Coordinates of C-alpha atoms in Angstrom, one line a residue:
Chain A
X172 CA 82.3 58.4 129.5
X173 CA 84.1 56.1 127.5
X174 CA 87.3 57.4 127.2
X175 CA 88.3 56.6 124.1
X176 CA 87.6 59.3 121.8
X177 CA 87.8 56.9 118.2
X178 CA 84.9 55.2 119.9
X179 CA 83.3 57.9 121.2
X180 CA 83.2 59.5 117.8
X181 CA 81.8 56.5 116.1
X182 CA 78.9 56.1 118.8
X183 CA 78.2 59.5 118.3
X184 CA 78.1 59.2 114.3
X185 CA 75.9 56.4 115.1
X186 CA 73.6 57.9 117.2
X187 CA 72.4 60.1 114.2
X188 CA 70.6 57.4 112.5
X189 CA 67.0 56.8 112.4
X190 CA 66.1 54.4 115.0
X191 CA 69.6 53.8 116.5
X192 CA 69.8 55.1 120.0
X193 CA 72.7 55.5 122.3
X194 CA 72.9 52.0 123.7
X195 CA 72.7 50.0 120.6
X196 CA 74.7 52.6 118.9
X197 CA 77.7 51.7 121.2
X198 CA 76.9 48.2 121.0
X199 CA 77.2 48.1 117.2
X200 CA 80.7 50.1 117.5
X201 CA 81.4 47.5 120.4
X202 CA 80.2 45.1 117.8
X203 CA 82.4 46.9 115.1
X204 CA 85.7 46.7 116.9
X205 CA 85.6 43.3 117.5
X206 CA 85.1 42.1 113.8
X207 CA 87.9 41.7 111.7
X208 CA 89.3 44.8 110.0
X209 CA 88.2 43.4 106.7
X210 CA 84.4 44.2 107.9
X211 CA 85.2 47.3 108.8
X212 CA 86.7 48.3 105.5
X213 CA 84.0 47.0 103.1
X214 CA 80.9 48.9 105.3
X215 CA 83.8 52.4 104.8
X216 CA 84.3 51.0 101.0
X217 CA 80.0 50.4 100.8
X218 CA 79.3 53.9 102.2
X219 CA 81.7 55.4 99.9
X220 CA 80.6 54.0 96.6
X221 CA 76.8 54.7 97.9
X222 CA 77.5 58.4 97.7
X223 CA 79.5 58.5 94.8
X224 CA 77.5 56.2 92.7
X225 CA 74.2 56.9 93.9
X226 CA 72.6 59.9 91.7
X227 CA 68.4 60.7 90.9
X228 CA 67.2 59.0 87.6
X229 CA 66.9 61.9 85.1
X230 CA 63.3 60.6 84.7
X231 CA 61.3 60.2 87.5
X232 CA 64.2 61.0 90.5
X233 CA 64.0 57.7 91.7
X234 CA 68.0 56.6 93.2
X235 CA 69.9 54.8 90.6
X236 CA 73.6 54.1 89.5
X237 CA 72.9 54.9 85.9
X238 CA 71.7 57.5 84.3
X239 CA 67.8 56.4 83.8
X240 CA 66.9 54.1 86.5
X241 CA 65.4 50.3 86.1
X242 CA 61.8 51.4 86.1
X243 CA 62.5 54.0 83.8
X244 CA 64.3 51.3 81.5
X245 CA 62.0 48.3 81.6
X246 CA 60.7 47.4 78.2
X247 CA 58.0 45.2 80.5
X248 CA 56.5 48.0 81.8
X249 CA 53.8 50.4 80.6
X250 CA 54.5 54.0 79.6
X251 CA 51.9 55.7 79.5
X252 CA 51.0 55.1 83.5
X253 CA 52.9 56.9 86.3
X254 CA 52.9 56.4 90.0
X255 CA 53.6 59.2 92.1
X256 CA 55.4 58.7 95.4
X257 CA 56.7 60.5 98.4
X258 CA 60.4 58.6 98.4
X259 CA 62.5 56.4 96.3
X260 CA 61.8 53.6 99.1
X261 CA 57.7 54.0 98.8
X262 CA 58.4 52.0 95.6
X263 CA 59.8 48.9 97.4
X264 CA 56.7 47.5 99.1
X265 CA 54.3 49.2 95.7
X266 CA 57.0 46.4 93.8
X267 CA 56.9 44.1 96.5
X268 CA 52.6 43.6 95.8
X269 CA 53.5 43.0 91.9
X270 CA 50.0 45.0 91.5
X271 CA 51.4 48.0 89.7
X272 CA 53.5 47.8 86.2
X273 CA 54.2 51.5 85.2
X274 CA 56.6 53.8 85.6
X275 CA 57.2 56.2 89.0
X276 CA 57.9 59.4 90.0
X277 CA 59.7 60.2 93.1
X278 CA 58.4 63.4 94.5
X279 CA 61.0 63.8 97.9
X280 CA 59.2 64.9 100.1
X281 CA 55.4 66.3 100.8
X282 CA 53.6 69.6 100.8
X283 CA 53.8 70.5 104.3
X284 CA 53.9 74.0 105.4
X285 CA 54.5 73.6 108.7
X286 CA 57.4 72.5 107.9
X287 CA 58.8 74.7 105.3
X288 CA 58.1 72.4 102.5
X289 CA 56.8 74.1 99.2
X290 CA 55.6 72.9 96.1
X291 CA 58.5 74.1 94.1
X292 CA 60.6 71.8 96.5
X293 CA 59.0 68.6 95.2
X294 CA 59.3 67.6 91.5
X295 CA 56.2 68.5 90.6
X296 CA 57.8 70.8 88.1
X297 CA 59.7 67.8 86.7
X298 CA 56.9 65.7 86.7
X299 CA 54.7 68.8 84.5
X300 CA 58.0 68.9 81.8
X301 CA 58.0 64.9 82.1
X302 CA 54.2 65.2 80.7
X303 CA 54.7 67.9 78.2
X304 CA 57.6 66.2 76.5
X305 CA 55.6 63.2 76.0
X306 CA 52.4 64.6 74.7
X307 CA 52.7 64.9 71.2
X308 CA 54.3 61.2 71.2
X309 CA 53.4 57.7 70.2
X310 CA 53.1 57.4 74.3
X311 CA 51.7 59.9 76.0
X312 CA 50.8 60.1 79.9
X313 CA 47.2 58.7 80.8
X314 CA 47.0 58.1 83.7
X315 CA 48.8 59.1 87.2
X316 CA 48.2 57.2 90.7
X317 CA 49.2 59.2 93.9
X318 CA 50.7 56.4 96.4
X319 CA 51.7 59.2 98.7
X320 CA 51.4 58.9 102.9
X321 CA 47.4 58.6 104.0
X322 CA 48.6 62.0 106.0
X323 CA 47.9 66.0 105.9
X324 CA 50.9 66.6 103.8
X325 CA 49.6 63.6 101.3
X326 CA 46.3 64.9 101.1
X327 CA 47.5 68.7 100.6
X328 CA 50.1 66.8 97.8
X329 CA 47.4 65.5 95.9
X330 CA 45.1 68.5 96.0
X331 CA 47.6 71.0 95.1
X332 CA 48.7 68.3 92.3
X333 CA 45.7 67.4 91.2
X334 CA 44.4 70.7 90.2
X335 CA 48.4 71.3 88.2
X336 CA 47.1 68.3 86.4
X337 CA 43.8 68.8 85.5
X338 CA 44.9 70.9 82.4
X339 CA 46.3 67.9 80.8
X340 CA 43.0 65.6 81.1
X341 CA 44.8 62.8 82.6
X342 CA 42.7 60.0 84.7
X343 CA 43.7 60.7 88.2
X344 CA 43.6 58.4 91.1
X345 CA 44.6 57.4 94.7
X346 CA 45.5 54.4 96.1
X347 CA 42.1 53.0 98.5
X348 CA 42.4 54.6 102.6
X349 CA 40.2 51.6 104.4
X350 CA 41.0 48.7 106.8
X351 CA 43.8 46.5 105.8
X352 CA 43.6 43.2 104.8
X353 CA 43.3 40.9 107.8
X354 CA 42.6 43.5 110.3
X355 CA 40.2 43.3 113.7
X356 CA 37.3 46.2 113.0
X357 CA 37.6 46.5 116.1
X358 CA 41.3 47.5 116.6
X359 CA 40.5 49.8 113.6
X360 CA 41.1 53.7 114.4
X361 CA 38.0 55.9 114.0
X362 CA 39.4 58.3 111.2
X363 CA 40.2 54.7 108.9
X364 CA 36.5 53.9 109.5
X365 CA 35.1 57.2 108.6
X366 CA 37.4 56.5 105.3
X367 CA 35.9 52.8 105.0
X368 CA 32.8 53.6 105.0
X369 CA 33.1 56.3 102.7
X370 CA 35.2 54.9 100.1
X371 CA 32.7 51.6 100.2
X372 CA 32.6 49.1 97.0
X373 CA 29.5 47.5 95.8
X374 CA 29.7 43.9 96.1
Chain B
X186 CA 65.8 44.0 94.7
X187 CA 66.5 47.4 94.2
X188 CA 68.5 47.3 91.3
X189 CA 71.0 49.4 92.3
X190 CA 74.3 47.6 93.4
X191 CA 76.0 50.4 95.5
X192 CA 72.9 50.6 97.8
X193 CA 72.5 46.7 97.9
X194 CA 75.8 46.4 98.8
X195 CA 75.6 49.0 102.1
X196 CA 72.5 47.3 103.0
X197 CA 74.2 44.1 103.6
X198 CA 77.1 45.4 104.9
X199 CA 74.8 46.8 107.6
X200 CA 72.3 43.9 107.9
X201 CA 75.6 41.8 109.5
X202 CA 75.7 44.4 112.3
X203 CA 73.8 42.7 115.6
X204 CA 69.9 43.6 116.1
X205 CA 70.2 45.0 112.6
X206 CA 67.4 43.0 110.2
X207 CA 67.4 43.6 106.4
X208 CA 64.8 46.1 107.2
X209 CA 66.1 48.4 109.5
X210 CA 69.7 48.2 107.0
X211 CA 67.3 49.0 104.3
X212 CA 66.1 52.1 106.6
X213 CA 69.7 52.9 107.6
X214 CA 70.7 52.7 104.0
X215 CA 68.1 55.5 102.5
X216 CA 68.8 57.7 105.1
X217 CA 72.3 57.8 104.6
X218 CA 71.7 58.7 100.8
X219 CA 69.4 61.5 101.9
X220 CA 72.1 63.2 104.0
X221 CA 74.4 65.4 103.3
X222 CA 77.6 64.0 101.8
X223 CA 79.3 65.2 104.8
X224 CA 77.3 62.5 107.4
X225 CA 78.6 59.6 105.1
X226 CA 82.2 60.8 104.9
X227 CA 82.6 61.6 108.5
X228 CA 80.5 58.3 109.7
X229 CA 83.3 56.5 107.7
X230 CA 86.0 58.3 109.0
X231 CA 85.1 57.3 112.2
X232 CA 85.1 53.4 111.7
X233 CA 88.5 54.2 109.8
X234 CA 89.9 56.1 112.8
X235 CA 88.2 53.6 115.2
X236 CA 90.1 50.5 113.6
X237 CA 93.5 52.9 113.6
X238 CA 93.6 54.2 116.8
X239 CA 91.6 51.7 119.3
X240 CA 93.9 48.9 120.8
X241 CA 94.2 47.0 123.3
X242 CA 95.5 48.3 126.9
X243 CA 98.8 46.7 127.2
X244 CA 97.7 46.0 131.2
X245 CA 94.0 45.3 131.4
X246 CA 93.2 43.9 127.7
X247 CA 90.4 46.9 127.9
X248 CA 90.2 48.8 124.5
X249 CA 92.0 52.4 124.5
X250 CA 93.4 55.2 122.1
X251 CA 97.1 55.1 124.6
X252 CA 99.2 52.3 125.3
X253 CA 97.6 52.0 128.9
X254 CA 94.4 52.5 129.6
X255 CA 92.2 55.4 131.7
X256 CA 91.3 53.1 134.3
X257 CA 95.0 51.7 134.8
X258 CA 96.5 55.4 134.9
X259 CA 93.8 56.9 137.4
X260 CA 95.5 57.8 140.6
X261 CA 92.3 57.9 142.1
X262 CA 91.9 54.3 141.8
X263 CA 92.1 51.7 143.7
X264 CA 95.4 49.3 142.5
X265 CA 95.2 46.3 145.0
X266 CA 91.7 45.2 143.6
X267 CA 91.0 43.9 140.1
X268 CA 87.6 43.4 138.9
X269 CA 87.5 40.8 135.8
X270 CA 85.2 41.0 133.3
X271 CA 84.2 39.1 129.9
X272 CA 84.2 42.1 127.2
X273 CA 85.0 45.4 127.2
X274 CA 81.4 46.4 127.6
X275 CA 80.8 45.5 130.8
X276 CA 83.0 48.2 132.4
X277 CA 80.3 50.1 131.0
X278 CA 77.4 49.5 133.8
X279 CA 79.8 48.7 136.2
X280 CA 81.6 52.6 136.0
X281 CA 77.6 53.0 136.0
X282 CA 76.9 52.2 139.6
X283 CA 79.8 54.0 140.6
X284 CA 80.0 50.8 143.5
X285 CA 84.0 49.8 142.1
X286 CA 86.7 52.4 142.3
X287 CA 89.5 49.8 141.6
X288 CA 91.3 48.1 138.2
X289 CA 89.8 46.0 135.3
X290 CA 90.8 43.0 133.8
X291 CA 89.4 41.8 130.4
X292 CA 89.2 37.9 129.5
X293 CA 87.7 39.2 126.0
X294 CA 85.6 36.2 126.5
X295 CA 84.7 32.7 129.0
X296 CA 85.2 29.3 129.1
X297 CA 82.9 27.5 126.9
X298 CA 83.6 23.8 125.8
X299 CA 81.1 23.9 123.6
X300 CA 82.4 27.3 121.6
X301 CA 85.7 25.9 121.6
X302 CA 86.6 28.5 123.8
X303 CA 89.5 27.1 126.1
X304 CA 91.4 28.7 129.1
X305 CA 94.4 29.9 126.8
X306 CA 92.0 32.0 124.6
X307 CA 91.5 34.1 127.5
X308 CA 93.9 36.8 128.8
X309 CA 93.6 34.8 131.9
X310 CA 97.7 34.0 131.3
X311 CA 98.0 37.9 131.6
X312 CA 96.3 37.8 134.7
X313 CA 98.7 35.7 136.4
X314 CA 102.2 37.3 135.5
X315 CA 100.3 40.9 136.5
X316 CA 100.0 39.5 139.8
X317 CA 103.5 37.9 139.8
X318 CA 105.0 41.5 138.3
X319 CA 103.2 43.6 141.3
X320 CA 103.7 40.6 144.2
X321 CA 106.8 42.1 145.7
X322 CA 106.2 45.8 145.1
X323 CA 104.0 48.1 147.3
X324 CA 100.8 47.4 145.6
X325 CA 100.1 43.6 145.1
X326 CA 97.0 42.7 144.3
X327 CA 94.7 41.7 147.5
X328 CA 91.7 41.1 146.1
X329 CA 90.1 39.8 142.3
X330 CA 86.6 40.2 141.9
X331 CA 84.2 37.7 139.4
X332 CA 81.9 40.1 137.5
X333 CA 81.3 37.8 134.2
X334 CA 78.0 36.9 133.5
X335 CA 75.6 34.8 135.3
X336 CA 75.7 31.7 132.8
X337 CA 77.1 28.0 132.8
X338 CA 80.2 29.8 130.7
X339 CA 80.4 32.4 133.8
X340 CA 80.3 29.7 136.0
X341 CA 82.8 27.5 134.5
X342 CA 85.5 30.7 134.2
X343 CA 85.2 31.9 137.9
X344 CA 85.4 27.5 139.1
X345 CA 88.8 27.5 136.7
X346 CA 90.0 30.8 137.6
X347 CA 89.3 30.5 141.0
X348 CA 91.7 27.0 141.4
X349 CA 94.2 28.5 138.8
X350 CA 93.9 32.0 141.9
X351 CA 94.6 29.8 144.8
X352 CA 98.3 29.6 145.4
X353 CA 98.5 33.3 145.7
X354 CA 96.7 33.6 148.5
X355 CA 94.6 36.5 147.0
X356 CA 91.3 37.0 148.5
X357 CA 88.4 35.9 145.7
X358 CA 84.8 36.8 144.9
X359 CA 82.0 37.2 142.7
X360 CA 79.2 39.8 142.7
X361 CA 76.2 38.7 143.7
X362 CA 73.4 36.2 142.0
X363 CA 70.1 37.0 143.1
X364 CA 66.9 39.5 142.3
X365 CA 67.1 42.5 140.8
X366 CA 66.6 45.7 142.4
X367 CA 62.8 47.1 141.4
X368 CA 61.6 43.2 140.4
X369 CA 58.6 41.1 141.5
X370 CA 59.2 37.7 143.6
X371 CA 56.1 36.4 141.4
X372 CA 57.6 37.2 137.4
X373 CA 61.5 36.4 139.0
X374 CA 62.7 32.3 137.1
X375 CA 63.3 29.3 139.4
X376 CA 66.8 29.6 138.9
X377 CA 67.3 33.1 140.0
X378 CA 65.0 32.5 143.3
X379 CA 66.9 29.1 144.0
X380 CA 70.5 31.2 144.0
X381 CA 68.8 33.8 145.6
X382 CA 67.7 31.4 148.4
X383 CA 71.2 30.0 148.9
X384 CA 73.2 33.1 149.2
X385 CA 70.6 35.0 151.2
X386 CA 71.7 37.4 153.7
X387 CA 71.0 38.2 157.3
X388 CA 69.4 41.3 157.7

């Protein structure tokens, strides 16, 4: 349509990502061309050194350019409580609240058979080691907090999970399913509801 | 933020990209690291080959991978009438409608004062020894055609251009100001209505 296969090519490399459909993909390469060639050459360089650099902590698999991540490092933080989540960006908004100082584990990915996804594709194995090796320690796991997806595949996570864990007698939780904060009950889905009530606190 | 320099880095390289928010790089970002190494490396070979091979069509000022450009080398085309346009981009819609079967001419920009943007920033020059280098052959150019954008900088380009045209006697217009196809007279601006008014049409 274009013509020019170079930009072609790019738009179509573009295309591929999450949320970037065909119009703004040739906008950005539009966008792109026009810049400087210095711009272009530091996103190459960027993506580059992200794939080379980037590699799963040895810990808890979150991404990291060492070889034991920040959280896994941080003298600040508690040991002996983990938070499990789906992906290595779950943990940005969990940081972003300030309301949880522990360590993580990074999962990647769900239990979803529907699509093909198994327990021995997640690190739950790695998570089960991760617990054995620090049982007989001056800090040993007690307590784990699933902050995975309020889904299917995050409810089948933490029942599957939960009964790997029981063995150990660690306290289990969830993070709370109910109405967030300054939400309309009224523009509130059904299912949430049914979870509000529920899950209700004394006051 | 994330504590990990390689992924900071890509996510602002991408967050200076248009419509892209530190959000959506951030997105962008993780999803790159979860694909295959083979995405990353031929996304950046793309924006190297793009930078490489795209230049400037040594007739129209439109971008292409040959010294002259597809629409200047289609015999199927039209070569007495030359639509201008601001960017590249806007052969785009304009090929779209399928209504011009002539040539292009890029400004790569308009007049604006107030951007600093003078006449000789524009290829408009260019313009004017293309007509002189075609007036004695077979094909000189009969008629130029404003398609820049409907704004005070549009304006001000086809007013300069137009005077700058005169002495060659070559016929001059723009495409039309008025509603668009589909729209309602009641959510249509003042502005548009009042141009739409002026240039009305007998039916």
């Amino acid at each position: 349509m274009l013509k020019i296969q170079a930009l072609e090519k790019l738009i179509q490399e573009l295309s591929k990502l999450p949320s970037i459909g065909p119009k703004t993909a040739q906008r950005l390469a539009y966008h792109i061309l026009k810049s400087p060639v210095s711009y272009s050459e530091s996103l190459t360089h960027a993506l580059t050194e992200l794939k080379q650099k980037v590699q799963f902590c040895t810990e808890c698999f979150n991404y990291t350019d060492k070889e034991v991540c920040f959280y896994c490092t941080d003298i600040y933080r508690a040991t002996d409580i983990i938070c499990i989540v789906e992906e290595p960006v779950d943990i940005t908004p969990i940081e972003s609240s300030q309301a949880f100082k522990g360590r993580y584990h990074v999962l990647h990915g769900a239990i979803s058979p529907l699509d093909g996804v198994r327990p021995q594709d997640l690190k739950i194995d790695e998570l089960l080691k991760r617990i054995e090796r620090l049982k007989d320690t001056a800090n040993p796991i007690k307590e784990i907090i699933f902050a995975v997806d309020s889904d299917l595949e995050g409810d089948t996570t933490v029942l599957y999970m939960s009964r790997q864990l029981q063995p150990y007698g660690i306290k289990l939780s969830r993070i709370a399913q109910g109405i967030p904060i300054g939400s309309d009950i009224d523009y509130i889905d059904d299912k949430t509801i049914s979870k509000a009530l529920i899950y209700r606190v004394e006051v």
